[in-house]
Structures are given as C-alpha cells and as structure tokens.
C-alpha cells in the first residue's frame, strides 16, 4: 500500500487559494480519482523558490492511502499538475511512503 502526502502552497499572483477554491479542487479533481477516501488539513509552511526566495504561506496538505500501481501514480501526478496549472503554482511537494492499512 502506498501513502502519498501532498503539500499545496496557497500564494498565487492575484492573492491566495481560498478555502472555497480548495474545497472545489478536492471535489472536482481529487475525489473522482480517490474514491477510497482522503484526508486533508491546513498547515503553515515555507519553502525556497527556484529564485532562492524563502516563501512562507498557508499550505493545504492532502494525504492519500492507495494501492501501489501505475494507474494511481499517474492519478497523483495529474492531481499535482492540475493544481499547479489552476492556481499558478511553481511546485507541489509529494512525499511517498509505504504503509499498512487496517480497519
């Protein structure tokens, strides 16, 4: 089983990605590719941009537990690319790990 944690920065040229925009993104982009469920939360983060600037911003964190296969890997990449395009982001950070799931 794979566990992906994605970090989505919120600063954009014309403001920030609002909670409403984030909810819409989860609903129309993430949920259709992750019907097994997801967890998201708001955090404070910072990262160094490609120009060397230290950007501090509110961050949306998304965690997805899923079977490890190429289809899911491509789906995660599409989620990341969609966010970058929609909200004019330079990057989305992905941390991938292996996990055991039980209920």
XYZ file of C-alpha atoms in Angstrom:
103
model
C 0.000 0.000 0.000
C 1.206 3.485 -0.836
C 0.790 6.603 1.244
C 1.179 9.935 -0.527
C 1.288 13.221 1.341
C 0.996 16.247 -0.943
C 1.744 19.838 0.075
C -0.054 22.571 -1.858
C 1.113 26.146 -1.376
C -1.577 28.819 -1.485
C 0.196 32.025 -2.601
C -0.691 32.979 -6.165
C -0.120 36.124 -8.240
C -3.567 37.573 -7.503
C -3.914 36.525 -3.832
C -4.232 33.139 -2.173
C -6.074 29.897 -2.839
C -9.158 30.261 -0.639
C -10.765 27.520 1.432
C -13.655 27.547 -1.049
C -11.291 27.077 -4.009
C -9.562 24.242 -2.129
C -12.907 22.551 -1.391
C -13.860 22.796 -5.072
C -10.473 21.365 -6.106
C -10.942 18.427 -3.721
C -14.459 17.834 -5.007
C -13.895 18.059 -8.740
C -10.280 16.898 -9.115
C -9.203 14.726 -6.179
C -12.357 12.863 -5.137
C -13.045 11.324 -8.571
C -9.546 9.792 -8.623
C -9.560 8.739 -4.942
C -12.962 7.228 -4.189
C -11.458 5.172 -1.353
C -11.086 8.352 0.688
C -8.679 11.088 1.613
C -7.635 13.324 4.478
C -6.728 16.994 4.205
C -5.777 19.730 6.605
C -4.434 23.285 6.698
C -0.845 23.906 7.818
C 1.768 26.657 7.837
C 4.734 26.045 5.610
C 7.758 27.513 3.940
C 9.958 26.571 1.034
C 12.716 28.068 -1.079
C 11.568 29.039 -4.575
C 13.601 28.424 -7.725
C 14.848 32.030 -7.430
C 16.099 31.441 -3.865
C 13.311 33.375 -2.121
C 12.027 31.862 1.144
C 8.245 31.727 0.728
C 6.143 31.406 3.881
C 2.493 30.615 3.331
C -0.575 28.723 4.390
C -0.445 25.215 2.954
C -3.100 22.624 2.212
C -1.939 19.101 2.991
C -3.572 16.096 1.336
C -2.962 12.506 2.346
C -3.980 9.596 0.126
C -3.662 5.896 1.022
C -3.996 3.673 -2.038
C -2.871 0.534 -3.804
C 0.542 0.927 -5.378
C 0.203 0.730 -9.131
C 0.947 2.820 -12.203
C -2.656 3.979 -12.555
C -2.675 5.516 -9.050
C 0.774 7.011 -9.592
C -0.449 8.721 -12.773
C -3.578 9.920 -10.943
C -1.449 11.569 -8.231
C 0.690 13.258 -10.883
C -2.473 14.564 -12.595
C -3.720 15.990 -9.270
C -0.402 17.793 -8.767
C -0.291 19.132 -12.331
C -3.911 20.267 -12.218
C -3.271 22.258 -9.033
C -0.132 23.877 -10.448
C -1.960 24.898 -13.616
C -5.170 26.045 -11.945
C -3.520 28.126 -9.219
C -0.300 29.185 -10.980
C 1.993 27.250 -8.647
C 5.667 26.540 -9.237
C 5.541 23.207 -7.421
C 3.562 20.742 -5.323
C 5.651 18.656 -2.920
C 4.981 14.913 -2.770
C 6.219 12.591 -0.054
C 5.590 8.948 -0.826
C 5.930 6.114 1.654
C 4.794 2.555 2.160
C 2.135 1.838 4.746
C -0.046 -0.868 6.240
C -3.774 -0.224 6.441
C -6.289 -1.917 8.680
C -9.763 -1.187 9.942
